[in-house]
Amino acid sequence: MKIARFSKIGFILAAAGSAVGLGNIWKFPYITGEYGGGAFVLVYLITVALIGFSIMIAEMFIGYKGRRDTVTSFEELAPKNKSLWKYAGFQSLAGLLIMTFYSVVIGWILNYIVTSLIHLPSSVKEAEATFTSMLHSDFFTQFFYHSIAFVVITYIVSKGIKSGIEKLNDYLMPALIIILSGMFLYALSLDSFSKAFSFMFAPDWSKLNSEAFVTAVGHAFFTLSLGMGAIMTYAASMEKDTNIVHSAVWVVFLDTAIALVAGLMLFTFLYQYGSGPDKGPGLVFISLPAAFYEMGTLGNFFAVIFFIALAFAGLTSAVSLVEPMVQYMIDRFGFSRLKASISMGSFFYLVGILVILSGLDGWKESLSWGGKNLFDWIDFLTAAVMLPLGGLVMSIFVGYVVPKSEVEATLKPYLKGYFPIWYFSLRYIAPVALFVVILNLLGVM
Ligand code: PHE
């Protein structure tokens, strides 16, 4: 059987498509707003540069060498300790968990594409009422669009790496970049741009408590798609002579650039036309539509293309969240791709319905524990706990378990003189930093 592989540029687009997602455009701006801007952004950027980048290369390495689903790849690289290391491969489960709320949020976005065509809220108050009434009392709309998201995502994954995932990214990623660049240029021409700039880049250290710190590090993993097997599974389908380091540089660069561009653009619009930046998860659904309203007819156009771009970003990430477990079911249980896609899809679809219910009046109470509902818990457990843990495991695995000679043979040709720096950061900086984060987490919990 001929195995479908990504083309070189296809791999970069798909991995960047995975990384650039709701995390960049929806989550990054609102958590930056919640945790006060500059200092938070700086911790996030330092984590990306110092730890994220090293682990991106390590994760690509495991997939590239293992060439199979995540569980098998770990086994292949640790022949002496198979029965222990295979458990590291179960980090892929985090992807399905993330999907339970990711698909619901993609559903909200699809709904906003349709409603923004017709009507924009004339004030933040109205926008807030519309959004909260969807969240608290409109089961049907959320269920309907979550179902559409489920069908689209499952269909694409069932088409496989080449004709499903690569094709999707070939079209949607350039479209996303064009839309965001156009909107960014417009933001650049507005007076409030400089205010947005200083909010994002002037650090106010007093705002940085330990929760903000844990969130910033967790977010760096989330946004780079690290620690849950997405990048690993894609890397297993790289062509043999793909330059891993070059690909990693592109993915990290595109992901960071798009998060910063999205943040600057949104805060500019919010300062210029609407309210401030500290609006929580409703930021792009409440403050932004109200700001678009102030722009007049141009606003409707901007709103629709903005939500389309957001949906594109979400879809290209969603397929990468499901693919690792699909690949696992195919490799280990002999499932057909269709059967694997439908069964894994059904999992996030059904649990996603509970996630919707956890926001609804009448259900909320029974689906909340300790001040967080099911949605918040899954988000917290995956982004703040499971992904950094997955990163810690990978840094130990590639840094200490896989023989150095093997790592060197594959990566030195690409890293050249930087190899010792990368290896050092993987063995010492990443594990220590991640360990501190996990300790910190115990305090936050
Ligand atoms: N990186 C994606 C985002 O920023 C989310 C994601 C996380 C995708 C983990 C795949 C794996 O939205």
JSON list of N, CA, C and O and ligand atoms in Angstrom, two decimals, residues 18-24 98 102 219 221-226 228 230 255 317 320-321 387, ligand 1:
[
{"chain": "A", "resi": 18, "resn": "SER", "atom": "N", "xyz": [-2.62, 23.67, 12.28]},
{"chain": "A", "resi": 18, "resn": "SER", "atom": "CA", "xyz": [-2.94, 23.11, 13.60]},
{"chain": "A", "resi": 18, "resn": "SER", "atom": "C", "xyz": [-2.65, 24.15, 14.68]},
{"chain": "A", "resi": 18, "resn": "SER", "atom": "O", "xyz": [-3.46, 24.40, 15.57]},
{"chain": "A", "resi": 19, "resn": "ALA", "atom": "N", "xyz": [-1.49, 24.77, 14.58]},
{"chain": "A", "resi": 19, "resn": "ALA", "atom": "CA", "xyz": [-1.08, 25.72, 15.63]},
{"chain": "A", "resi": 19, "resn": "ALA", "atom": "C", "xyz": [-1.96, 26.97, 15.63]},
{"chain": "A", "resi": 19, "resn": "ALA", "atom": "O", "xyz": [-2.44, 27.41, 16.67]},
{"chain": "A", "resi": 20, "resn": "VAL", "atom": "N", "xyz": [-2.14, 27.54, 14.45]},
{"chain": "A", "resi": 20, "resn": "VAL", "atom": "CA", "xyz": [-2.94, 28.77, 14.39]},
{"chain": "A", "resi": 20, "resn": "VAL", "atom": "C", "xyz": [-4.41, 28.40, 14.49]},
{"chain": "A", "resi": 20, "resn": "VAL", "atom": "O", "xyz": [-4.94, 27.74, 13.61]},
{"chain": "A", "resi": 21, "resn": "GLY", "atom": "N", "xyz": [-5.04, 28.78, 15.58]},
{"chain": "A", "resi": 21, "resn": "GLY", "atom": "CA", "xyz": [-6.43, 28.36, 15.75]},
{"chain": "A", "resi": 21, "resn": "GLY", "atom": "C", "xyz": [-7.18, 29.32, 16.63]},
{"chain": "A", "resi": 21, "resn": "GLY", "atom": "O", "xyz": [-6.81, 30.50, 16.77]},
{"chain": "A", "resi": 22, "resn": "LEU", "atom": "N", "xyz": [-8.23, 28.80, 17.24]},
{"chain": "A", "resi": 22, "resn": "LEU", "atom": "CA", "xyz": [-9.01, 29.64, 18.15]},
{"chain": "A", "resi": 22, "resn": "LEU", "atom": "C", "xyz": [-8.12, 30.17, 19.26]},
{"chain": "A", "resi": 22, "resn": "LEU", "atom": "O", "xyz": [-8.36, 31.23, 19.82]},
{"chain": "A", "resi": 23, "resn": "GLY", "atom": "N", "xyz": [-7.06, 29.40, 19.56]},
{"chain": "A", "resi": 23, "resn": "GLY", "atom": "CA", "xyz": [-6.11, 29.83, 20.58]},
{"chain": "A", "resi": 23, "resn": "GLY", "atom": "C", "xyz": [-5.51, 31.20, 20.26]},
{"chain": "A", "resi": 23, "resn": "GLY", "atom": "O", "xyz": [-5.33, 32.03, 21.13]},
{"chain": "A", "resi": 24, "resn": "ASN", "atom": "N", "xyz": [-5.22, 31.43, 18.98]},
{"chain": "A", "resi": 24, "resn": "ASN", "atom": "CA", "xyz": [-4.57, 32.69, 18.61]},
{"chain": "A", "resi": 24, "resn": "ASN", "atom": "C", "xyz": [-5.54, 33.86, 18.55]},
{"chain": "A", "resi": 24, "resn": "ASN", "atom": "O", "xyz": [-5.21, 34.96, 18.94]},
{"chain": "A", "resi": 98, "resn": "ILE", "atom": "N", "xyz": [-10.05, 18.32, 24.21]},
{"chain": "A", "resi": 98, "resn": "ILE", "atom": "CA", "xyz": [-10.10, 19.71, 23.77]},
{"chain": "A", "resi": 98, "resn": "ILE", "atom": "C", "xyz": [-11.24, 19.88, 22.75]},
{"chain": "A", "resi": 98, "resn": "ILE", "atom": "O", "xyz": [-11.99, 20.85, 22.79]},
{"chain": "A", "resi": 102, "resn": "TYR", "atom": "N", "xyz": [-13.92, 22.76, 21.75]},
{"chain": "A", "resi": 102, "resn": "TYR", "atom": "CA", "xyz": [-13.46, 23.44, 20.54]},
{"chain": "A", "resi": 102, "resn": "TYR", "atom": "C", "xyz": [-14.58, 23.43, 19.48]},
{"chain": "A", "resi": 102, "resn": "TYR", "atom": "O", "xyz": [-14.84, 24.44, 18.82]},
{"chain": "A", "resi": 219, "resn": "HIS", "atom": "N", "xyz": [-0.77, 28.35, 27.83]},
{"chain": "A", "resi": 219, "resn": "HIS", "atom": "CA", "xyz": [-1.23, 28.84, 26.55]},
{"chain": "A", "resi": 219, "resn": "HIS", "atom": "C", "xyz": [-0.16, 28.68, 25.46]},
{"chain": "A", "resi": 219, "resn": "HIS", "atom": "O", "xyz": [-0.49, 28.40, 24.30]},
{"chain": "A", "resi": 221, "resn": "PHE", "atom": "N", "xyz": [1.80, 26.27, 25.10]},
{"chain": "A", "resi": 221, "resn": "PHE", "atom": "CA", "xyz": [1.67, 24.89, 24.61]},
{"chain": "A", "resi": 221, "resn": "PHE", "atom": "C", "xyz": [0.42, 24.73, 23.76]},
{"chain": "A", "resi": 221, "resn": "PHE", "atom": "O", "xyz": [0.44, 24.11, 22.71]},
{"chain": "A", "resi": 222, "resn": "PHE", "atom": "N", "xyz": [-0.66, 25.28, 24.28]},
{"chain": "A", "resi": 222, "resn": "PHE", "atom": "CA", "xyz": [-1.94, 25.15, 23.58]},
{"chain": "A", "resi": 222, "resn": "PHE", "atom": "C", "xyz": [-1.83, 25.75, 22.17]},
{"chain": "A", "resi": 222, "resn": "PHE", "atom": "O", "xyz": [-2.19, 25.13, 21.18]},
{"chain": "A", "resi": 223, "resn": "THR", "atom": "N", "xyz": [-1.31, 26.96, 22.10]},
{"chain": "A", "resi": 223, "resn": "THR", "atom": "CA", "xyz": [-1.29, 27.65, 20.82]},
{"chain": "A", "resi": 223, "resn": "THR", "atom": "C", "xyz": [-0.33, 27.00, 19.83]},
{"chain": "A", "resi": 223, "resn": "THR", "atom": "O", "xyz": [-0.55, 27.04, 18.63]},
{"chain": "A", "resi": 224, "resn": "LEU", "atom": "N", "xyz": [0.74, 26.38, 20.33]},
{"chain": "A", "resi": 224, "resn": "LEU", "atom": "CA", "xyz": [1.66, 25.70, 19.41]},
{"chain": "A", "resi": 224, "resn": "LEU", "atom": "C", "xyz": [1.23, 24.26, 19.13]},
{"chain": "A", "resi": 224, "resn": "LEU", "atom": "O", "xyz": [1.92, 23.52, 18.44]},
{"chain": "A", "resi": 225, "resn": "SER", "atom": "N", "xyz": [0.10, 23.85, 19.69]},
{"chain": "A", "resi": 225, "resn": "SER", "atom": "CA", "xyz": [-0.40, 22.48, 19.52]},
{"chain": "A", "resi": 225, "resn": "SER", "atom": "C", "xyz": [0.57, 21.43, 20.07]},
{"chain": "A", "resi": 225, "resn": "SER", "atom": "O", "xyz": [0.67, 20.35, 19.52]},
{"chain": "A", "resi": 226, "resn": "LEU", "atom": "N", "xyz": [1.26, 21.77, 21.15]},
{"chain": "A", "resi": 226, "resn": "LEU", "atom": "CA", "xyz": [2.25, 20.82, 21.67]},
{"chain": "A", "resi": 226, "resn": "LEU", "atom": "C", "xyz": [1.68, 19.99, 22.80]},
{"chain": "A", "resi": 226, "resn": "LEU", "atom": "O", "xyz": [0.77, 20.41, 23.50]},
{"chain": "A", "resi": 228, "resn": "MET", "atom": "N", "xyz": [0.14, 17.03, 22.85]},
{"chain": "A", "resi": 228, "resn": "MET", "atom": "CA", "xyz": [-0.99, 16.09, 22.72]},
{"chain": "A", "resi": 228, "resn": "MET", "atom": "C", "xyz": [-0.95, 15.30, 21.42]},
{"chain": "A", "resi": 228, "resn": "MET", "atom": "O", "xyz": [-1.96, 14.75, 21.01]},
{"chain": "A", "resi": 230, "resn": "ALA", "atom": "N", "xyz": [-0.55, 16.07, 18.22]},
{"chain": "A", "resi": 230, "resn": "ALA", "atom": "CA", "xyz": [-0.98, 16.57, 16.90]},
{"chain": "A", "resi": 230, "resn": "ALA", "atom": "C", "xyz": [0.22, 16.72, 15.97]},
{"chain": "A", "resi": 230, "resn": "ALA", "atom": "O", "xyz": [0.25, 16.18, 14.86]},
{"chain": "A", "resi": 255, "resn": "ASP", "atom": "N", "xyz": [2.67, 31.05, 13.94]},
{"chain": "A", "resi": 255, "resn": "ASP", "atom": "CA", "xyz": [1.74, 31.01, 15.07]},
{"chain": "A", "resi": 255, "resn": "ASP", "atom": "C", "xyz": [1.88, 32.27, 15.93]},
{"chain": "A", "resi": 255, "resn": "ASP", "atom": "O", "xyz": [0.88, 32.89, 16.32]},
{"chain": "A", "resi": 317, "resn": "SER", "atom": "N", "xyz": [-7.33, 23.58, 12.91]},
{"chain": "A", "resi": 317, "resn": "SER", "atom": "CA", "xyz": [-6.82, 23.04, 14.17]},
{"chain": "A", "resi": 317, "resn": "SER", "atom": "C", "xyz": [-7.62, 21.82, 14.60]},
{"chain": "A", "resi": 317, "resn": "SER", "atom": "O", "xyz": [-7.07, 20.84, 15.11]},
{"chain": "A", "resi": 320, "resn": "SER", "atom": "N", "xyz": [-6.60, 18.49, 13.39]},
{"chain": "A", "resi": 320, "resn": "SER", "atom": "CA", "xyz": [-5.37, 17.98, 14.01]},
{"chain": "A", "resi": 320, "resn": "SER", "atom": "C", "xyz": [-5.60, 17.50, 15.44]},
{"chain": "A", "resi": 320, "resn": "SER", "atom": "O", "xyz": [-4.78, 16.78, 16.01]},
{"chain": "A", "resi": 321, "resn": "LEU", "atom": "N", "xyz": [-6.69, 17.92, 16.04]},
{"chain": "A", "resi": 321, "resn": "LEU", "atom": "CA", "xyz": [-7.01, 17.45, 17.39]},
{"chain": "A", "resi": 321, "resn": "LEU", "atom": "C", "xyz": [-7.61, 16.05, 17.36]},
{"chain": "A", "resi": 321, "resn": "LEU", "atom": "O", "xyz": [-7.46, 15.26, 18.29]},
{"chain": "A", "resi": 387, "resn": "LEU", "atom": "N", "xyz": [-1.26, 19.37, 28.65]},
{"chain": "A", "resi": 387, "resn": "LEU", "atom": "CA", "xyz": [-0.28, 19.72, 27.60]},
{"chain": "A", "resi": 387, "resn": "LEU", "atom": "C", "xyz": [1.12, 19.98, 28.19]},
{"chain": "A", "resi": 387, "resn": "LEU", "atom": "O", "xyz": [2.10, 19.44, 27.69]},
{"chain": "B", "resi": 1, "resn": "PHE", "atom": "N1", "xyz": [-3.17, 25.26, 18.62]},
{"chain": "B", "resi": 1, "resn": "PHE", "atom": "C1", "xyz": [-4.58, 25.31, 18.51]},
{"chain": "B", "resi": 1, "resn": "PHE", "atom": "C2", "xyz": [-5.07, 26.73, 18.80]},
{"chain": "B", "resi": 1, "resn": "PHE", "atom": "O1", "xyz": [-4.31, 27.59, 19.06]},
{"chain": "B", "resi": 1, "resn": "PHE", "atom": "C3", "xyz": [-5.27, 24.36, 19.44]},
{"chain": "B", "resi": 1, "resn": "PHE", "atom": "C4", "xyz": [-4.67, 23.02, 19.45]},
{"chain": "B", "resi": 1, "resn": "PHE", "atom": "C5", "xyz": [-4.10, 22.54, 20.60]},
{"chain": "B", "resi": 1, "resn": "PHE", "atom": "C6", "xyz": [-4.66, 22.26, 18.29]},
{"chain": "B", "resi": 1, "resn": "PHE", "atom": "C7", "xyz": [-3.48, 21.31, 20.63]},
{"chain": "B", "resi": 1, "resn": "PHE", "atom": "C8", "xyz": [-4.04, 21.03, 18.28]},
{"chain": "B", "resi": 1, "resn": "PHE", "atom": "C9", "xyz": [-3.44, 20.57, 19.44]},
{"chain": "B", "resi": 1, "resn": "PHE", "atom": "O2", "xyz": [-6.24, 26.98, 18.75]}
]
